[in-house]
C-alpha atoms as a printed R data frame, in Angstrom:
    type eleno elety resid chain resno       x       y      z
1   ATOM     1    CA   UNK     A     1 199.493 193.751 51.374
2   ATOM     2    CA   UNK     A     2 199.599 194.588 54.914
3   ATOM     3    CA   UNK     A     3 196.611 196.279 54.739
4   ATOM     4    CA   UNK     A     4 194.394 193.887 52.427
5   ATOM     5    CA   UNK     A     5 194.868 191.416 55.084
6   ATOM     6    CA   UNK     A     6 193.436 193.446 58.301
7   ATOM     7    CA   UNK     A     7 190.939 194.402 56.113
8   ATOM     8    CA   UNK     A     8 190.182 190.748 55.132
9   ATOM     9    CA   UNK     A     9 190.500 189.545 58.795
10  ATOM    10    CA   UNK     A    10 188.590 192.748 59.867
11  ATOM    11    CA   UNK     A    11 185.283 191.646 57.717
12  ATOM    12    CA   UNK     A    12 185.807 188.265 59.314
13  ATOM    13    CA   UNK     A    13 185.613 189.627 62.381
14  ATOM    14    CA   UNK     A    14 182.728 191.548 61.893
15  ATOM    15    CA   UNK     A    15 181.055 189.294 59.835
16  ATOM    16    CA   UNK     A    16 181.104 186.662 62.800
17  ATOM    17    CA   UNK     A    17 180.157 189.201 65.424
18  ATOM    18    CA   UNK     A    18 176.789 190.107 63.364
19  ATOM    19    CA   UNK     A    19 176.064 186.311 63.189
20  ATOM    20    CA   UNK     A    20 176.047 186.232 67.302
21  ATOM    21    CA   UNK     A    21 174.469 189.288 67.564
22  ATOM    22    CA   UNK     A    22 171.391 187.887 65.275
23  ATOM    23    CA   UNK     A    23 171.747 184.594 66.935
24  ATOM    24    CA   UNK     A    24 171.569 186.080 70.614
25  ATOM    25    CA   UNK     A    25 168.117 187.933 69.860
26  ATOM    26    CA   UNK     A    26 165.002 186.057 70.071
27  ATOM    27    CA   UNK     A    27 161.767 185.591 67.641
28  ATOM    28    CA   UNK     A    28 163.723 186.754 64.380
29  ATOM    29    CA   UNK     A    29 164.516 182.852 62.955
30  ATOM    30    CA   UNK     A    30 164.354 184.275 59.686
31  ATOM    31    CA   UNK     A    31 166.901 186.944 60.252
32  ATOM    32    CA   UNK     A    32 169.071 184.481 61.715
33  ATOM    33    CA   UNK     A    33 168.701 181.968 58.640
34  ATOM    34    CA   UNK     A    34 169.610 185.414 56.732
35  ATOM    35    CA   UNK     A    35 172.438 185.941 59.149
36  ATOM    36    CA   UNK     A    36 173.914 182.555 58.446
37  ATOM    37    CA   UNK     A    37 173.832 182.370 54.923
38  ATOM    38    CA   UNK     A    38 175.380 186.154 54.324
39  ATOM    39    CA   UNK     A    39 178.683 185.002 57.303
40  ATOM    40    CA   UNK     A    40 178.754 181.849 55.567
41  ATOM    41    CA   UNK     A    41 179.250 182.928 51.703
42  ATOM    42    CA   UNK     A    42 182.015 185.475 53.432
43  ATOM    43    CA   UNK     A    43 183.620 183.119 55.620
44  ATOM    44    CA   UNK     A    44 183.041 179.952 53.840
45  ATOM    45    CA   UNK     A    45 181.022 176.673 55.357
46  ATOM    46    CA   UNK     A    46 183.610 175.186 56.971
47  ATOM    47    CA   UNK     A    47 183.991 178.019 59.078
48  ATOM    48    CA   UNK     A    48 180.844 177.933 60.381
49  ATOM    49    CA   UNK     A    49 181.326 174.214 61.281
50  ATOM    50    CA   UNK     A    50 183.905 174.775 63.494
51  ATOM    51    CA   UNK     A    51 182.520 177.955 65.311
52  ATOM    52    CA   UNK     A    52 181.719 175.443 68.295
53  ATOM    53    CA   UNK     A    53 183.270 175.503 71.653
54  ATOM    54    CA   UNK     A    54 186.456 174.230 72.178
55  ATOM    55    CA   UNK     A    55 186.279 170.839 73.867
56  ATOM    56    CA   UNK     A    56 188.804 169.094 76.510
57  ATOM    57    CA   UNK     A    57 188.295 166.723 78.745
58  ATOM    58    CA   UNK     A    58 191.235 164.710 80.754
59  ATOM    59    CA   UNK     A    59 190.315 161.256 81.895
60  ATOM    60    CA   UNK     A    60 194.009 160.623 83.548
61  ATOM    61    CA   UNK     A    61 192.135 160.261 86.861
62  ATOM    62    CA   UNK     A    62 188.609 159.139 85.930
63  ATOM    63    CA   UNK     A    63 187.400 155.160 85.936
64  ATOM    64    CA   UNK     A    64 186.073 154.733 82.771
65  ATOM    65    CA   UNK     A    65 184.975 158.055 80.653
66  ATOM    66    CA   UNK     A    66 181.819 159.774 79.246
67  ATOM    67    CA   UNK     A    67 182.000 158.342 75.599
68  ATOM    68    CA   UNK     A    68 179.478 156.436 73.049
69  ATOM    69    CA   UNK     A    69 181.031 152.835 73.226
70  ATOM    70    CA   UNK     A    70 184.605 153.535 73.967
71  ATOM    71    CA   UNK     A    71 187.337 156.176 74.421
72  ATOM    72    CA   UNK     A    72 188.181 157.192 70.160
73  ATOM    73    CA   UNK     A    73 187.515 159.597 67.228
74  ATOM    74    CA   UNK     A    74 185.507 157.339 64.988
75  ATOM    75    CA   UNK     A    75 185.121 157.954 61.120
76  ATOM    76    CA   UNK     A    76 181.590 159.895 60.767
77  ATOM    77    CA   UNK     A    77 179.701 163.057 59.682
78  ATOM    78    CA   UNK     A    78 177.445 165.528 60.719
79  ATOM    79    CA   UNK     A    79 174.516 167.357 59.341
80  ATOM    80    CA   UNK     A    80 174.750 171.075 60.062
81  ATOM    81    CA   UNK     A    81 172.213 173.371 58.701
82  ATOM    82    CA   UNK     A    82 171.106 171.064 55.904
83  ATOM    83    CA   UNK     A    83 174.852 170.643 54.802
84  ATOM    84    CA   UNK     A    84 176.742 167.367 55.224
85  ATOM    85    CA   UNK     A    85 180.472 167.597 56.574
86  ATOM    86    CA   UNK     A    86 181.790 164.003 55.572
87  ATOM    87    CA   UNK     A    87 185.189 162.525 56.646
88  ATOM    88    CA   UNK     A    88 185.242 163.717 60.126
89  ATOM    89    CA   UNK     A    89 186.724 162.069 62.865
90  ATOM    90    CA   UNK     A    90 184.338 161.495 66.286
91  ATOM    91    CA   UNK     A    91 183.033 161.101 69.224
92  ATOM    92    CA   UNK     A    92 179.992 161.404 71.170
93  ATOM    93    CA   UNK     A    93 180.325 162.362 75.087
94  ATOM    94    CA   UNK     A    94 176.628 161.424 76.607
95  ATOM    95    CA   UNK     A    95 177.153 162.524 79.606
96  ATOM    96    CA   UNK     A    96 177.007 166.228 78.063
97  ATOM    97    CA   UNK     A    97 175.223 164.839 75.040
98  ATOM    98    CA   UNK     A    98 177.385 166.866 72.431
99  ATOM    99    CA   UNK     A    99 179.138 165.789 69.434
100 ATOM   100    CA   UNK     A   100 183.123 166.491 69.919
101 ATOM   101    CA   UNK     A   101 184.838 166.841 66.578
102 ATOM   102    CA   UNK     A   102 188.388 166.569 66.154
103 ATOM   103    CA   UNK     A   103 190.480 169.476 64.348
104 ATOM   104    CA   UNK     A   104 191.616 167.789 61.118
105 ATOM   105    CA   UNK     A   105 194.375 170.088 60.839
106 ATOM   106    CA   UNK     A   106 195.932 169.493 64.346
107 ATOM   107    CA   UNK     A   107 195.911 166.099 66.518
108 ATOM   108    CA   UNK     A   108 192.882 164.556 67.861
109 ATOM   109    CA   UNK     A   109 194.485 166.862 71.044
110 ATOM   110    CA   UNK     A   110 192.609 169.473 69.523
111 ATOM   111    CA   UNK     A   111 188.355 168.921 69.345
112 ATOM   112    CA   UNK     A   112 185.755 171.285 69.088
113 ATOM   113    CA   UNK     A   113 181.998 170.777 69.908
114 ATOM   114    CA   UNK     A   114 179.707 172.610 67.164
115 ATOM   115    CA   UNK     A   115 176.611 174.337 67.511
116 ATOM   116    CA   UNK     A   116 174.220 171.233 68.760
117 ATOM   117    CA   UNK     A   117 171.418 173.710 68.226
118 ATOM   118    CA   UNK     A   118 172.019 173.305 64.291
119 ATOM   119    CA   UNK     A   119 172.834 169.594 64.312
120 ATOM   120    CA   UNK     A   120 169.683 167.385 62.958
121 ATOM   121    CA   UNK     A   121 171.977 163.987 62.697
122 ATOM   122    CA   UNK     A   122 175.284 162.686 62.654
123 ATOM   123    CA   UNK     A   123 176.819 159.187 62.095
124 ATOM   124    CA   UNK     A   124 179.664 157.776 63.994
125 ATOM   125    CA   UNK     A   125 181.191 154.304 63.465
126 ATOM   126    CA   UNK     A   126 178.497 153.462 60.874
127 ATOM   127    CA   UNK     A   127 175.561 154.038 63.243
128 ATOM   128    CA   UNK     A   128 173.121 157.275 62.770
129 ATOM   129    CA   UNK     A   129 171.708 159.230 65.260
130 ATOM   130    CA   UNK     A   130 168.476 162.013 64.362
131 ATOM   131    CA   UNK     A   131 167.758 164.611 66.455
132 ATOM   132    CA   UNK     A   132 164.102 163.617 67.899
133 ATOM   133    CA   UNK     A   133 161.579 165.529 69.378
134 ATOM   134    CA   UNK     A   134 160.698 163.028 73.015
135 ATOM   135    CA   UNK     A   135 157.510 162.625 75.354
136 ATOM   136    CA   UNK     A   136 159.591 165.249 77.636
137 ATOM   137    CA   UNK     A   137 159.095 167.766 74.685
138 ATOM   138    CA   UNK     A   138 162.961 168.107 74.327
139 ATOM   139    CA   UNK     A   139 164.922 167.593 71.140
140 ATOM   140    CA   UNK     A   140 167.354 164.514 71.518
141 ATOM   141    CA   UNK     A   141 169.573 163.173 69.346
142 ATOM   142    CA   UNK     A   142 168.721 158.819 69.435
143 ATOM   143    CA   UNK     A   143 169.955 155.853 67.519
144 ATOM   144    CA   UNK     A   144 168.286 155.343 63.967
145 ATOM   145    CA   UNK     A   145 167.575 151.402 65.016
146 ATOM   146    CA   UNK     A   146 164.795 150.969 62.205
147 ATOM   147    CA   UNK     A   147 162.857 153.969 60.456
148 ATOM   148    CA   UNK     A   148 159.683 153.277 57.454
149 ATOM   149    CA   UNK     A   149 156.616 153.263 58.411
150 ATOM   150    CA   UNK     A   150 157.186 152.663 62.056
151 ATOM   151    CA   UNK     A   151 160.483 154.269 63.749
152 ATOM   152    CA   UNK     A   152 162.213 152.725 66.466
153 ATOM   153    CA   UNK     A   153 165.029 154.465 68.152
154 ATOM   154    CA   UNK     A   154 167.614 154.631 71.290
155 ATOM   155    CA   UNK     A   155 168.130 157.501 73.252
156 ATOM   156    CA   UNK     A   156 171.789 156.838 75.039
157 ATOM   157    CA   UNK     A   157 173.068 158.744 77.939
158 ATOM   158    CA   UNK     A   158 175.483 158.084 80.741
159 ATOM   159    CA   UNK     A   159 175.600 158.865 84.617
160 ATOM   160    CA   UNK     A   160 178.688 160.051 87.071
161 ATOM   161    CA   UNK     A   161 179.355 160.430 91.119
162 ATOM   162    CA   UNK     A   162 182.518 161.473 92.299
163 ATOM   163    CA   UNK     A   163 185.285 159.213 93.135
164 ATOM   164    CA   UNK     A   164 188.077 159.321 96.081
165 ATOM   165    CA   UNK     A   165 189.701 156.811 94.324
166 ATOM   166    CA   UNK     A   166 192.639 158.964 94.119
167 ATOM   167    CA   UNK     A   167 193.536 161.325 97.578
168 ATOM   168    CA   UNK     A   168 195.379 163.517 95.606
169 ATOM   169    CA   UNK     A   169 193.013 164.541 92.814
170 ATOM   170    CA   UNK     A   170 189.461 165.107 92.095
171 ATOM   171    CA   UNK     A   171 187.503 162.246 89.720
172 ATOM   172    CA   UNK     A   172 184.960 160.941 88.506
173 ATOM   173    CA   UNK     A   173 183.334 157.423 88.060
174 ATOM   174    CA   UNK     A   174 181.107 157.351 84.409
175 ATOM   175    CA   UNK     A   175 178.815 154.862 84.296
176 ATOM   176    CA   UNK     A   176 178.344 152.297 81.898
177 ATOM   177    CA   UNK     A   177 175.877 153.925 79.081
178 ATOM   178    CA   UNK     A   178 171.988 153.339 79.470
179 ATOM   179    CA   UNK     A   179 169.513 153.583 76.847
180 ATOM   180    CA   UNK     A   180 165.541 154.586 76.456
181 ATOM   181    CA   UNK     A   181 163.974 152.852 73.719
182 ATOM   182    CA   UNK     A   182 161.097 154.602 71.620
183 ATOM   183    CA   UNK     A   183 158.799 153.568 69.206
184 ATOM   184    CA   UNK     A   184 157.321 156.645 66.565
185 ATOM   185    CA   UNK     A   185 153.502 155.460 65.144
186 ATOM   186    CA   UNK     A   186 151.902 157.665 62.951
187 ATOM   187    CA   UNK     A   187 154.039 160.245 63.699
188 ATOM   188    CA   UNK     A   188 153.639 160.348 67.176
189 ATOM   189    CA   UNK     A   189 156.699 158.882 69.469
190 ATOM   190    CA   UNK     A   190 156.214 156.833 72.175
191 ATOM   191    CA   UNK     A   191 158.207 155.387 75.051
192 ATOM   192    CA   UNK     A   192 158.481 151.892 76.329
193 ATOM   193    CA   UNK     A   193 160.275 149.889 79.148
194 ATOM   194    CA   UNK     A   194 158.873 146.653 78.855
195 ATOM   195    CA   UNK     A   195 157.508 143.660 76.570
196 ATOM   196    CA   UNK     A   196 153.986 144.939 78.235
197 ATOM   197    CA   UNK     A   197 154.127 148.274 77.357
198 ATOM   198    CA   UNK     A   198 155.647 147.808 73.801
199 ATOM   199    CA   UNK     A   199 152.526 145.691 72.809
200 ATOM   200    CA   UNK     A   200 149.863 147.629 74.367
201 ATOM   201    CA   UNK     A   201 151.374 150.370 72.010
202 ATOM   202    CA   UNK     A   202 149.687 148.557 68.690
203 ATOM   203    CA   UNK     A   203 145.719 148.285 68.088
204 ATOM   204    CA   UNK     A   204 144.320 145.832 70.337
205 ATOM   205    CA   UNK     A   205 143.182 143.307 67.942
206 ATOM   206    CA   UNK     A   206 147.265 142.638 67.063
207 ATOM   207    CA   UNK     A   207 148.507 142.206 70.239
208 ATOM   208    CA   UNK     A   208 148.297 138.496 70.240
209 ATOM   209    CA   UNK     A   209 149.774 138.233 67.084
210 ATOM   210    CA   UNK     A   210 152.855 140.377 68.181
211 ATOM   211    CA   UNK     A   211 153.609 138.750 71.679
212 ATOM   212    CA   UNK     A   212 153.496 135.494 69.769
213 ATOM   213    CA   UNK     A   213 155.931 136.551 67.232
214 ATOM   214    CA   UNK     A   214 157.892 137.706 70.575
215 ATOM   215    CA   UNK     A   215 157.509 134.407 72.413
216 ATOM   216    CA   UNK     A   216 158.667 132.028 69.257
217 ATOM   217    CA   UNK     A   217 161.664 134.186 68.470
218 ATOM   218    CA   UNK     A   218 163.009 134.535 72.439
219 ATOM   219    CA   UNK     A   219 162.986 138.193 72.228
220 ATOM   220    CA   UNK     A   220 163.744 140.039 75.232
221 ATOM   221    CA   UNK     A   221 163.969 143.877 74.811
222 ATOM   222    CA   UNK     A   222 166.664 144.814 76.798
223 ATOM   223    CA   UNK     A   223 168.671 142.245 75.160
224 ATOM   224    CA   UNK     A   224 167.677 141.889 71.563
225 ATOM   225    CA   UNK     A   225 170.068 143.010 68.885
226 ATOM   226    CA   UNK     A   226 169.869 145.936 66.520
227 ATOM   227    CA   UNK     A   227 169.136 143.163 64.159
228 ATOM   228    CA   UNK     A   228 166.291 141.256 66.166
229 ATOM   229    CA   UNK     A   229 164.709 144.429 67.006
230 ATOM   230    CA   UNK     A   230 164.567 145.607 62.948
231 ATOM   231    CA   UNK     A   231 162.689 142.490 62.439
232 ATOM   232    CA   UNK     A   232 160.584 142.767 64.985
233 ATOM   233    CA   UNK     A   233 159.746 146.308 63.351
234 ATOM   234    CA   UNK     A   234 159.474 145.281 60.577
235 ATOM   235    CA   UNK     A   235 156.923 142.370 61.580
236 ATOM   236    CA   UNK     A   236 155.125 144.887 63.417
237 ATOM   237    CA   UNK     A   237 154.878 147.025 60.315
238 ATOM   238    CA   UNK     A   238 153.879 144.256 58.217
239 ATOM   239    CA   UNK     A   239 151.030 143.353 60.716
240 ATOM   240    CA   UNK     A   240 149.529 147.197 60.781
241 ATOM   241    CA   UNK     A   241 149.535 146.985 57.091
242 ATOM   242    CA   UNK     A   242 147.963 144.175 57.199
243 ATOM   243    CA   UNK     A   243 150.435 142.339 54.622
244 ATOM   244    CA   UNK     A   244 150.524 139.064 57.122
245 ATOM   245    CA   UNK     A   245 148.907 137.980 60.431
C-alpha cells in the first residue's frame, strides 16, 4: 500500500512539473493545450483550478481594502479553460486585478488566486465580468453592463498611497474603486469619458437622435444605473438598426 501511494503521489508530481515546464516555454500553445489536457485527466479538473498562488492579504492596519464593492467571499464562478467551476465563494481584489478564491475545504482564511492567464469570465454577486481585449492592447477583465449587438462594459480598478496613520506599522489607504466605461461597435471597442465622446462614437446622422434620447431621460454617464445605461444601449442599438428614430 505504502508503495502504491508514492507511486500515485509521484505521477502527481511529475505530472504537474511537465505542465510548468510546457507552460514556461514560449511559441508551443498547442503543446501546452496538450500539456493541460494529459495533467488534467491524471490529476483531475479541480486540481488544475486550484494550482493558483496562494493569496493573503491582512487589512488589520489598512483604511478601507482593495476589494470589488466590499470586504466578502461572494457566491460566483469562474470560467477556466472553457470549463465552468460553479458554487465558489469570491472576491475580486482590483488593485492586483486577480480573482481570489476561497478553499472550500478550509475557512475563507485559506484563498487561492488561479491562473488569470486561463480565466475568460467569472461572476461574483450576480454580476459578470469577460476578459476584454482594450484600446491599450491588454486583456482586462470588465463588467458585462449590456452585450447584443452593441457591448457596453466597465473596467474597475482601485488606487493606494501609503498611510502613517498608524506609527507603529506600515499601511495602506485603498481608494474608493474607479471605473472606465467602453462601448464595443462592430467588433471594435472603444473608450469614452464623456456625453461628447459617447455620441460622436455613432454615425453622424444619429447623433441628434441619441443626445435627445439623453437629454429627455436626465442621463448623466457617470451616474446612470446599470439599468439606465442598458436602455440607453439598447436605444442606441435600435437606432443603428434602424428599428426606430
Amino acid at each position: 500500500m505504502r508503495t502504491q501511494t508514492h507511486a500515485f503521489y509521484h505521477r502527481r508530481i511529475t505530472a504537474f512539473l511537465f505542465l510548468v515546464f510546457l507552460v514556461c516555454a514560449s511559441g508551443f500553445s498547442q503543446q501546452k493545450e496538450n500539456a493541460y489536457t494529459k495533467v488534467a485527466q491524471q490529476i483531475g479538473q479541480d486540481q488544475v483550478l486550484v494550482q493558483g498562488t496562494p493569496y493573503t492579504y491582512n487589512a488589520r492596519y489598512d483604511i478601507s481594502h482593495p476589494y470589488y464593492n466590499k470586504d466578502a467571499f461572494e457566491n460566483g464562478y469562474i470560467v477556466l479553460r472553457n470549463r465552468k467551476y460553479e458554487s465558489l465563494k469570491l472576491k475580486y481584489d482590483l488593485f492586483e486585478q486577480c480573482i481570489v478564491v476561497a478553499n472550500s475545504e478550509h475557512s475563507t482564511q485559506f484563498a487561492y488566486s488561479p491562473p488569470e492567464e486561463y480565466i475568460s469570465e467569472f461572476l461574483i454577486d450576480s454580476v459578470l465580468f469577460k476578459k476584454l481585449m482594450l484600446q491599450d492592447k491588454q486583456e482586462r477583465f470588465c463588467q458585462v453592463v449590456y452585450e447584443n449587438k452593441i457591448g457596453c462594459y466597465y473596467y474597475w480598478f482601485k488606487s493606494r498611497n501609503e498611510s502613517h496613520h498608524n506609527g507603529t506599522f506600515s499601511a495602506f489607504n485603498y481608494h474608493k474603486q474607479k471605473r472606465k466605461s467602453y462601448l464595443k461597435i462592430s467588433g471594435i471597442i472603444y473608450g469614452f469619458k464623456s456625453k461628447k465622446e459617447f455620441i460622436e462614437l455613432f454615425p453622424e446622422a444619429k447623433r441628434e437622435t441619441i443626445k435627445k434620447y439623453m437629454s429627455s431621460n436626465k442621463i448623466s454617464l457617470t451616474k446612470a444605473s446599470e439599468k439606465e445605461m442598458s436602455e440607453l444601449i439598447l436605444f442606441c442599438e435600435n437606432i443603428l438598426l434602424g428599428k426606430s428614430e
